[in-house]
Coordinates of C-alpha atoms in Angstrom, one line a residue:
X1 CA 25.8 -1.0 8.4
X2 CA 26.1 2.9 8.9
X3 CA 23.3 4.2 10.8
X4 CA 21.5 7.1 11.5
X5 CA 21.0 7.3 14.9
X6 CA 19.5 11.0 15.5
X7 CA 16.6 10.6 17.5
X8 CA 14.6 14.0 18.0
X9 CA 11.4 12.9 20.6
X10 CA 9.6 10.2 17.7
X11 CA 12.2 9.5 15.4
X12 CA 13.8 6.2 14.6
X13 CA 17.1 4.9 14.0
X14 CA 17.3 4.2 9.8
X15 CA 20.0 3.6 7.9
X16 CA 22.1 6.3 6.5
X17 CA 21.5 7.9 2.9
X18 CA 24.1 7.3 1.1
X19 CA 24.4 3.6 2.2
X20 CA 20.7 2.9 1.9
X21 CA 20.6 3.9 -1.5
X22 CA 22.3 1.1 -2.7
X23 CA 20.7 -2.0 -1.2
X24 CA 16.7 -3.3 -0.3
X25 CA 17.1 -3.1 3.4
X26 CA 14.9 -2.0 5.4
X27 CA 15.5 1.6 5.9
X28 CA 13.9 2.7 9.1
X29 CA 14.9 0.0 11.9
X30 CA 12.6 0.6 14.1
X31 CA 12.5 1.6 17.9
X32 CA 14.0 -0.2 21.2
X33 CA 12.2 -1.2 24.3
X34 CA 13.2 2.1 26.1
X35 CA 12.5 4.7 22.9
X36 CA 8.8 2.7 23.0
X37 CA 8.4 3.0 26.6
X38 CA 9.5 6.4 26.5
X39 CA 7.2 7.6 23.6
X40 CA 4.5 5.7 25.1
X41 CA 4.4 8.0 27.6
X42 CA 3.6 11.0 25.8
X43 CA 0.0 10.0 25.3
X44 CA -2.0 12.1 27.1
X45 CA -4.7 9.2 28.0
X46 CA -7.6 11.8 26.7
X47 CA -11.2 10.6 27.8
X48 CA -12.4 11.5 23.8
X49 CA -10.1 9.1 22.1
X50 CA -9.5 11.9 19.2
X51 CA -6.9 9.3 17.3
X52 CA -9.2 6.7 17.2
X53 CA -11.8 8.6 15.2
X54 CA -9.0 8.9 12.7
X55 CA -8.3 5.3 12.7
X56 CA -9.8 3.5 9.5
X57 CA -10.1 -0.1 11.3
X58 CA -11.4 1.8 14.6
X59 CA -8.0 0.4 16.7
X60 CA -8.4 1.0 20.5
X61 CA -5.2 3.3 20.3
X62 CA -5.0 4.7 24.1
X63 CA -5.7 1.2 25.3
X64 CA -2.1 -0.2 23.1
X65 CA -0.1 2.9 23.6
X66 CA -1.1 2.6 27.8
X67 CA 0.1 -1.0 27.6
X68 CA 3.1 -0.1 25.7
X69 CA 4.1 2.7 28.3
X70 CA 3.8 0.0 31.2
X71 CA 6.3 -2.6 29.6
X72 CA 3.1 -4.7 28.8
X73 CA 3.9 -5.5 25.0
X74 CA 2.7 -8.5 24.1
X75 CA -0.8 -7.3 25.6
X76 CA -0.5 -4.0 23.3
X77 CA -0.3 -6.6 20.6
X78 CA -3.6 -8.4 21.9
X79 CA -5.5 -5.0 21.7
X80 CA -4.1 -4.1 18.4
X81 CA -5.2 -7.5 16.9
X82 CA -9.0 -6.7 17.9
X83 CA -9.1 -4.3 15.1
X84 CA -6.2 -5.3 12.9
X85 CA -5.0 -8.2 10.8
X86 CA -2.1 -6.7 9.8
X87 CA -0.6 -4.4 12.4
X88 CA 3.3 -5.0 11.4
X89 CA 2.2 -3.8 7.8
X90 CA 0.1 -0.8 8.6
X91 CA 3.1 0.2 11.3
X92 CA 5.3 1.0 8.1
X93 CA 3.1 2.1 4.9
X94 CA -0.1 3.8 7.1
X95 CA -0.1 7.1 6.2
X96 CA -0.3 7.5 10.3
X97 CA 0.3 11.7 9.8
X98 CA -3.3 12.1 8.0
X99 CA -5.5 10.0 10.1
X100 CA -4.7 8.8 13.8
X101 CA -2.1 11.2 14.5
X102 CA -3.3 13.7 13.1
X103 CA -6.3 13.7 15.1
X104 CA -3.9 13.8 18.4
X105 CA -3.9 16.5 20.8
X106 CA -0.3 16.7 21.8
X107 CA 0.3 17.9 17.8
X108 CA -1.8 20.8 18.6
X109 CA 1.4 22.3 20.2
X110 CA 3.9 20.5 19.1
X111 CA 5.0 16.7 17.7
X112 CA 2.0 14.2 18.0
X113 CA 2.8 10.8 19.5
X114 CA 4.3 8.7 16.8
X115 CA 1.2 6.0 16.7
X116 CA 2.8 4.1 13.9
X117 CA 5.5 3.7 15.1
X118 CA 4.5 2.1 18.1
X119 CA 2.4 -0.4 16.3
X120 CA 5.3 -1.2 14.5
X121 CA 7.3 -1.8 17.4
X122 CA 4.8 -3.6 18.8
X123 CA 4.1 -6.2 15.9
X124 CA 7.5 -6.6 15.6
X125 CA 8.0 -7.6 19.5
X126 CA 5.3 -10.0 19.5
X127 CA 6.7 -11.4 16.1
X128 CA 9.9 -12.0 17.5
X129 CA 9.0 -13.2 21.1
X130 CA 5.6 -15.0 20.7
X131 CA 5.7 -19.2 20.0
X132 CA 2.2 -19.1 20.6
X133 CA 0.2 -20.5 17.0
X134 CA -3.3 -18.9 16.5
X135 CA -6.3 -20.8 17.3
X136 CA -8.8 -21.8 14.5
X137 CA -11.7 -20.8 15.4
X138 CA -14.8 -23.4 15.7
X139 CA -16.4 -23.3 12.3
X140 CA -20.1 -21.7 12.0
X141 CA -20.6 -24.0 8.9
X142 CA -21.1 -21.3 7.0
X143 CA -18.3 -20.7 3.3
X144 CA -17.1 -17.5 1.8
X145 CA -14.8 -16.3 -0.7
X146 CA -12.4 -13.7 -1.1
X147 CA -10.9 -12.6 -4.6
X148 CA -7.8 -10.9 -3.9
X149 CA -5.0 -11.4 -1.2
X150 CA -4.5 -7.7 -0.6
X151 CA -5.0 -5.7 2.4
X152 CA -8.9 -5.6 1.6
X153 CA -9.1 -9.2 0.8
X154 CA -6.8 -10.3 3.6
X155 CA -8.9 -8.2 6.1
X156 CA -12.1 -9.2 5.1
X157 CA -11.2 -12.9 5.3
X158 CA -9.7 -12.1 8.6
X159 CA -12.6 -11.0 10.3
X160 CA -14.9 -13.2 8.7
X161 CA -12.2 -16.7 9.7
X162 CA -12.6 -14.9 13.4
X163 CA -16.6 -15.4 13.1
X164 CA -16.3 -19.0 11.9
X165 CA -16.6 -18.4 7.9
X166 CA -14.7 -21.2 6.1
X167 CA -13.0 -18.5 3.8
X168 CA -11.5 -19.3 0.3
X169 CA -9.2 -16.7 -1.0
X170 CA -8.8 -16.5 -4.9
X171 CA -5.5 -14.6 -5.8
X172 CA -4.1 -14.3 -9.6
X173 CA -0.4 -14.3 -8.5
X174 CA 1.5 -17.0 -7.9
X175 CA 2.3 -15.1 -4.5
X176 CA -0.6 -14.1 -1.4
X177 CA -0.5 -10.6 -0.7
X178 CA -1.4 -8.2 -3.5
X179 CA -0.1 -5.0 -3.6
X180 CA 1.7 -5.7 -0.6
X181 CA 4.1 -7.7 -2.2
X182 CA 4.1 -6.9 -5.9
X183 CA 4.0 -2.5 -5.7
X184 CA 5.6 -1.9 -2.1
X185 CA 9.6 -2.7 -2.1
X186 CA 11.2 -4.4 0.6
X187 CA 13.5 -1.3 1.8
X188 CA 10.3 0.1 3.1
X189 CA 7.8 -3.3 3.4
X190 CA 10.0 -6.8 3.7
X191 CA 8.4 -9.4 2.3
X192 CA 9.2 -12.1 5.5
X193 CA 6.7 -9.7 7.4
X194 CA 3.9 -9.9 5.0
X195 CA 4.3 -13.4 4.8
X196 CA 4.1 -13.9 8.5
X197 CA 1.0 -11.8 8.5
X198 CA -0.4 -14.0 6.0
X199 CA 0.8 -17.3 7.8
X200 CA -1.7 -16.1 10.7
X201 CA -5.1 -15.8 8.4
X202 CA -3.9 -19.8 7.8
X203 CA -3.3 -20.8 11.1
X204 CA -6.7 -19.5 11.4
X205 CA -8.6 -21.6 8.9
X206 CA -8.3 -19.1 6.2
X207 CA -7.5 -21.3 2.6
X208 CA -5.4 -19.0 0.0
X209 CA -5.3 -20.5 -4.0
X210 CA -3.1 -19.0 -6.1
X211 CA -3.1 -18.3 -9.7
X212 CA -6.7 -18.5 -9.9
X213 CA -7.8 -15.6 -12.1
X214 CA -11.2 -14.8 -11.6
X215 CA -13.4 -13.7 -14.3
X216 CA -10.7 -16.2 -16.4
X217 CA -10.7 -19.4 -14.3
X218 CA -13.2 -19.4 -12.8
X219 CA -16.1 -16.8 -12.5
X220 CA -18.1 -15.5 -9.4
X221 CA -20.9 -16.8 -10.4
X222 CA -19.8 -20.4 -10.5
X223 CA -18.2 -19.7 -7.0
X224 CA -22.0 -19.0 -5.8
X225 CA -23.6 -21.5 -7.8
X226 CA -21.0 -24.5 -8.4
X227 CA -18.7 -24.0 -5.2
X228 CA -21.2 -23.4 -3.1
X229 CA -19.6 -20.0 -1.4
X230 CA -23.0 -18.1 0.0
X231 CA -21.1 -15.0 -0.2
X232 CA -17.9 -13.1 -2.0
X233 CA -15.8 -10.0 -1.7
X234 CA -14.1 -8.6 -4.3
X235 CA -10.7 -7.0 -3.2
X236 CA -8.9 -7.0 -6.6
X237 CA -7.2 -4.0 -6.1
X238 CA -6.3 -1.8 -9.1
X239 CA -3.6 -2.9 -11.1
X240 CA -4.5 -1.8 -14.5
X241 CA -1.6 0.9 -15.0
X242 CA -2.8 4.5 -16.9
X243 CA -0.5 6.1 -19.2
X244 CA -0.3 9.4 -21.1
X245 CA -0.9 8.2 -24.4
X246 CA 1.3 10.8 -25.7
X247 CA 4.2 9.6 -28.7
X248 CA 6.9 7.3 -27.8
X249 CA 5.1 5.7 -25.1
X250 CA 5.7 2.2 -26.8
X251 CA 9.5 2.5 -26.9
X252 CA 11.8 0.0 -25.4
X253 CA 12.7 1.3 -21.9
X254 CA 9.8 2.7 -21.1
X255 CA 7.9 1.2 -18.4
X256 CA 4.6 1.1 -16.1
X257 CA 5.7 1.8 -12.9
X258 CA 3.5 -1.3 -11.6
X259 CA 5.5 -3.4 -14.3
X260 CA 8.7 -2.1 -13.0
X261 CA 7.7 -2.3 -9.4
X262 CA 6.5 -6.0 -9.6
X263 CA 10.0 -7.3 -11.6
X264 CA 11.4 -6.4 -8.4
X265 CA 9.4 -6.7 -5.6
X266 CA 7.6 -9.8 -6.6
X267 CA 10.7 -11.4 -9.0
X268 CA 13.4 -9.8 -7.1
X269 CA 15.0 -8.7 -10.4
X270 CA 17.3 -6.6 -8.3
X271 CA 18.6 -9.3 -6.8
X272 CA 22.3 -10.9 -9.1
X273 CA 21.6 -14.2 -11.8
X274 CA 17.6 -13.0 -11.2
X275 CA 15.5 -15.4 -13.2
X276 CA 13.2 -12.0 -14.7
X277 CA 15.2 -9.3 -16.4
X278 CA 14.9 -5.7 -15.9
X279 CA 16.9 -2.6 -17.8
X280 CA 19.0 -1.1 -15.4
X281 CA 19.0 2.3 -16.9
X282 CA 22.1 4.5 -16.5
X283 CA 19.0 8.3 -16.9
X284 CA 16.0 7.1 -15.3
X285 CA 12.8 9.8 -15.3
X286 CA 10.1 9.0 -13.5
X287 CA 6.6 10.5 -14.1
X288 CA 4.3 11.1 -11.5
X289 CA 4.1 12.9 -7.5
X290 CA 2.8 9.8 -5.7
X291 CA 3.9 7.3 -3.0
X292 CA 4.5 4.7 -6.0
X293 CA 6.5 7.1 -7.8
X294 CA 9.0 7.3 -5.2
X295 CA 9.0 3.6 -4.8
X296 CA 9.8 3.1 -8.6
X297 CA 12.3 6.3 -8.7
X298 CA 14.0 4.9 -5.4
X299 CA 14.0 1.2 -6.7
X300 CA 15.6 2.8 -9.7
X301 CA 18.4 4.2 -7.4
X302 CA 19.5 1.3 -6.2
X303 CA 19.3 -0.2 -9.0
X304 CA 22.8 2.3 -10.0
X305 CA 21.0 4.7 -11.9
X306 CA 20.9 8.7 -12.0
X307 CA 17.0 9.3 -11.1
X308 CA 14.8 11.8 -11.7
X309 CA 11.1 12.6 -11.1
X310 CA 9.1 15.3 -13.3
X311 CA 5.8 16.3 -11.9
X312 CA 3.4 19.1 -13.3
X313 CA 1.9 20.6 -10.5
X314 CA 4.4 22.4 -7.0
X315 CA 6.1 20.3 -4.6
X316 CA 3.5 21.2 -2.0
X317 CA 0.9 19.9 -4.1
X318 CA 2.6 16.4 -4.2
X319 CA 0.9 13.5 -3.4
X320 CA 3.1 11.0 -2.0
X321 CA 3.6 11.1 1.9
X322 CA 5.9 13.9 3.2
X323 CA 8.3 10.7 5.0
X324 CA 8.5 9.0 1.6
X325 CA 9.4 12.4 -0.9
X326 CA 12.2 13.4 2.3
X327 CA 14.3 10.1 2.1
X328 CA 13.8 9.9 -1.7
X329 CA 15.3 13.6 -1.5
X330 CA 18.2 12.2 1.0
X331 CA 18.9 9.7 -1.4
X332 CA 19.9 11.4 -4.1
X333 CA 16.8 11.8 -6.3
X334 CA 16.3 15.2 -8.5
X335 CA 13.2 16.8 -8.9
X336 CA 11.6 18.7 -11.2
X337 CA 8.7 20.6 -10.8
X338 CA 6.1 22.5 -12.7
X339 CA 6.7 20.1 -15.7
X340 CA 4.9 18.1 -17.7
X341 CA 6.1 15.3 -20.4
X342 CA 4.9 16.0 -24.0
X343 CA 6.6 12.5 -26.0
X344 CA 8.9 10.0 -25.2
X345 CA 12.1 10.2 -27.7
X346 CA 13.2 7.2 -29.2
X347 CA 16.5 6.0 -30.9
X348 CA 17.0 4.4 -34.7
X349 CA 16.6 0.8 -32.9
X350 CA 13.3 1.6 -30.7
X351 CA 15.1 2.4 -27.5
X352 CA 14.5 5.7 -25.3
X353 CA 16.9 8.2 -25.7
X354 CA 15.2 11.0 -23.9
X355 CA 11.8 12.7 -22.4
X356 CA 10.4 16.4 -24.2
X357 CA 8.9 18.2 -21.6
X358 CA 7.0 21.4 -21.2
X359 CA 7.2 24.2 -17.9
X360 CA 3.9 25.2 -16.4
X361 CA 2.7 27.5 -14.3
X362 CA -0.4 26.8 -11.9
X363 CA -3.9 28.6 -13.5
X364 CA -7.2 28.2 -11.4
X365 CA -8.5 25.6 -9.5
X366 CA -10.0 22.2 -11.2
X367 CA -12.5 19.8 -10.0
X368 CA -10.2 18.6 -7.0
X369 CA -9.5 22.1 -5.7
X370 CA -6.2 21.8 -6.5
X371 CA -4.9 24.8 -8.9
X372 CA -4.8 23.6 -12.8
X373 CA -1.4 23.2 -14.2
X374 CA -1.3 25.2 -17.3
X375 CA 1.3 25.1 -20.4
X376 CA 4.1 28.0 -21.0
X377 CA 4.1 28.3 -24.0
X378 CA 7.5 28.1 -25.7
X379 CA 9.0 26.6 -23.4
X380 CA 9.9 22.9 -24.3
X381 CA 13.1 21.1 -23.5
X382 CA 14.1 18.1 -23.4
X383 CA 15.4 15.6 -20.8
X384 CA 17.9 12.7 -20.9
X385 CA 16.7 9.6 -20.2
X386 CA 17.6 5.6 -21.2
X387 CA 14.5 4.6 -19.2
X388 CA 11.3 6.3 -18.7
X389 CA 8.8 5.0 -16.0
X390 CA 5.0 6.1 -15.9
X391 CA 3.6 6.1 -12.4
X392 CA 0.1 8.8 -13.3
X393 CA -2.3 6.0 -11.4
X394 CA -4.0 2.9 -11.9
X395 CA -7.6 1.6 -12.6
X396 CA -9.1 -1.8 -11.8
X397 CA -9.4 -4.8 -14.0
X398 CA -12.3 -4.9 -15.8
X399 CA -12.2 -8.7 -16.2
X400 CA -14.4 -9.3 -13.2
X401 CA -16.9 -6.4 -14.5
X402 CA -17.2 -8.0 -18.0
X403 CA -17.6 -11.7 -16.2
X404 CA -20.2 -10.7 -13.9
X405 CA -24.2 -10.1 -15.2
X406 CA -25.6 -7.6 -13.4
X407 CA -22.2 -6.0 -11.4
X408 CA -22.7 -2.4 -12.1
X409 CA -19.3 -0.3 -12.5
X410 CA -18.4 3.7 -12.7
X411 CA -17.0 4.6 -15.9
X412 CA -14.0 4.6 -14.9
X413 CA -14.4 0.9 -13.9
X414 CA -14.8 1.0 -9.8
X415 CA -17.4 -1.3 -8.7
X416 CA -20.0 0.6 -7.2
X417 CA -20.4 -0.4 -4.1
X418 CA -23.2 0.7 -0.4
X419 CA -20.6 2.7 1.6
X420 CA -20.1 1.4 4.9
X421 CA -21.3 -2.8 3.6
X422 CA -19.6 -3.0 0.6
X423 CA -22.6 -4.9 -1.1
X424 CA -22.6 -4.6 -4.7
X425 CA -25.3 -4.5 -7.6
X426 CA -25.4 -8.6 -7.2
X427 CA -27.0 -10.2 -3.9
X428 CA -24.4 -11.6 -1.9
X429 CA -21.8 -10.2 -3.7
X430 CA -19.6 -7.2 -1.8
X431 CA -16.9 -5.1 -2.8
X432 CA -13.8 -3.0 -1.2
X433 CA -10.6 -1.3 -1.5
X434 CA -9.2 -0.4 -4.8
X435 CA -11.4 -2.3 -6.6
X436 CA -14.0 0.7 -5.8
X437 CA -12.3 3.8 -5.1
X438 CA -9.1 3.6 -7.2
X439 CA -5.9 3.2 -5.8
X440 CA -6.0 4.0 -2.1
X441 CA -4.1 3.8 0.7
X442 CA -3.5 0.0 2.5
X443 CA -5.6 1.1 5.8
X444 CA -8.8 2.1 4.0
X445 CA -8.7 -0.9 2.0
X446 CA -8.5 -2.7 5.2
X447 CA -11.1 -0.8 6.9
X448 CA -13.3 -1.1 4.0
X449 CA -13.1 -4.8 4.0
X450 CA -13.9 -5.3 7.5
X451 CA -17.2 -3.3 7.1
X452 CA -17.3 -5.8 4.3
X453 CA -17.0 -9.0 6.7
X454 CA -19.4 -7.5 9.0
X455 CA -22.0 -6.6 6.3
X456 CA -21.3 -10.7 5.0
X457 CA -22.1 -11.7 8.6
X458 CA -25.3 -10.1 8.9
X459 CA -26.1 -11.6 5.6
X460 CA -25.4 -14.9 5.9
X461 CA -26.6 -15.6 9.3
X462 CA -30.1 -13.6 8.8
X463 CA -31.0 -16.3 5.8
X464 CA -31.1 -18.3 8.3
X465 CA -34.0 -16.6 10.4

């Protein structure tokens, strides 16, 4: 394998461009003891803890890095584990540069200390090094439930299997680990490390059924009432996919970008004699500036296709993470800025033959404070393109909403949910992660369904008083 192996202070070893772009490996391979130790030692130790207040899940992050700096690394792992059920995970897709690091002081002056990449390393030491099994914890004799195996769900039950909940979780794929496993692809999330993650939660204790579809199979009421659970999260995530609703949008090759994603993250359709089939488009456009976009556009890649992504606002006002939009760049994507599909054109036989699009120029700022793209006019051309993937956002389900009397929603569908408990509309019924605020990042759904298990605690064990 041809690797990079430029290391300037924080950065990794990954595999080169032009050979990652056509396979699922893992692209960043992570650091060695020595580029750990060393890094490690950059933290300045400082007595206000500024990267901790920027930690979602509150991780004691001088405490791990100190450890890490003397050698110690399966204690780093034990510190990280106080505040985190799913440190290898958040290591790789944690959008570190907006919240810990960003928060440190030695990026005041210069590069901060690469805090996710240190938790990284150190998951993936104690993965590879530790035989010891987790300990179920004695039971409280108290039940919960859990709908959804995502990071909100899996954090939730986490906490709540540490406290001595016998926790159920309820997940609609045949597979645990929501997003995690169906929208993130392996070259930046492999599946074996969720899995292990998720192996944990069961050595604790924690119970995962698969394709149970709540609000279909079984409802939360009758997990209250019939099964007995004296409490329930909802961490369904938002997999509902939006889409333009311009013309052409029904044509044969044109695809969600969560239906694309999950053919090959969750069905390995990528993968030679694959069981699910998927168009391997020779002009792929993808529409969209987000982190999933450049998962689809860079699943697309390797998939042997010439990829595109057409975005209406500047690349500065992209959302995606500035990591994920450079190696998409490396690897041979295009962009096009300042653009904006108008219809989807199809062939005789229903197929896409190509994507009309329209140049804009940025007006005054909307609601978000970002500035409004608005139409040239005149200016319409159009783009080749056998395959057309829409990645413009998701919303939740609305199949627990319209199941569950007395859940209130937004219009938009979030559960609206007490910030900082998660406790719905419905007593004993809580609610985090995407299934509130709309697609999110994997840390806040975490955090948000830890304040969850904590709020469930206080619950549960006060009926009691």
């Amino acid at each position: 394998m041809a690797v990079n192996m430029s290391l300037l202070k924080n950065e990794m070893p990954a595999q080169s461009a032009e050979v990652r772009n056509k396979n699922f490996l893992e692209v960043t391979l992570g650091y060695t003891k020595e580029q750990a130790v060393d890094e490690a030692k950059r933290c300045l130790n400082c007595k206000n803890r500024p990267c901790v207040t920027g930690c979602p899940v509150q991780i004691d992050i001088p405490e791990f890095i100190k450890e890490v700096a003397e050698g110690n690394f399966e204690e780093a792992f034990q510190v990280i584990s106080r505040s985190s059920s799913l440190p290898a995970v958040c290591g790789r897709v944690c959008p570190q540069e907006s919240q810990c690091e960003a928060k440190c002081v030695r990026g005041i002056k210069g590069e901060p200390v690469a805090i996710g990449r240190l938790e990284r390393f150190v998951a993936d030491y104690h993965n590879a090094n530790s035989k010891t099994k987790v300990q179920k914890p004695v039971s409280n004799g108290h039940k919960a439930a859990v709908i959804g195996s995502g990071p909100s769900g899996l954090a939730c039950a986490g906490d709540l299997a540490r406290k001595g909940y016998e926790v159920t979780i309820f997940e609609a794929l045949h597979l645990a680990g929501g997003v995690l496993v169906y929208g993130i692809p392996e070259f930046r999330l492999p599946k074996a490390i969720v899995q292990k993650e998720i192996n944990a939660l069961k050595d604790m204790g924690v119970t995962i059924q698969t394709n149970v579809v709540i609000g279909k199979t079984l409802s939360i009421d009758e997990l209250m009432e019939d099964y007995g659970f004296e409490a329930v999260f909802v961490g369904s995530g938002a997999g509902l996919p939006n889409f333009m609703n311009i013309k052409g949008e029904n044509l044969k090759g044109v695809y969600s970008a969560n239906e694309f994603l999950t053919r090959i993250n969750l069905m390995k359709a990528y993968k030679e004699n694959a069981m699910t089939p998927i168009q391997r488009g020779s002009k792929v456009t993808v529409v969209g500036g987000g982190n999933v976009a450049m998962d689809a556009a860079r699943c697309a890649k390797r998939l042997g296709a010439e990829v595109s992504i057409v975005y209406r606002r500047t690349e500065k006002e992209l959302p995606a993470r500035l990591e994920e939009v450079e190696h998409a760049k490396e690897e041979g994507i295009q962009f096009s800025f300042l653009t904006n599909p108008l219809e989807v054109k199809g062939s005789e036989d229903g197929w896409v033959k190509g994507l009309v699009c329209q140049k804009m120029e940025l007006g005054e700022p909307d609601a978000s404070g970002r500035q409004r793209p608005v139409a040239i006019p005149g200016s319409e051309f159009i783009v080749d393109a056998d395959c057309v993937i829409i990645s413009i956002g998701t919303s939740p389900n609305p199949l627990i909403k319209a199941t569950t009397k007395g859940l209130e929603t937004q219009k938009w569908g979030g559960i609206i949910a007490e910030e900082g408990t998660g406790l719905t509309s419905r007593t004993g019924v809580y609610a985090g992660g995407d299934a509130v605020t709309g697609a999110a990042t994997v840390i806040l759904a975490m955090g948000a369904g830890k304040n969850a298990a904590a709020a469930i605690d206080e619950y549960i064990l006060g009926k009691e008083k």
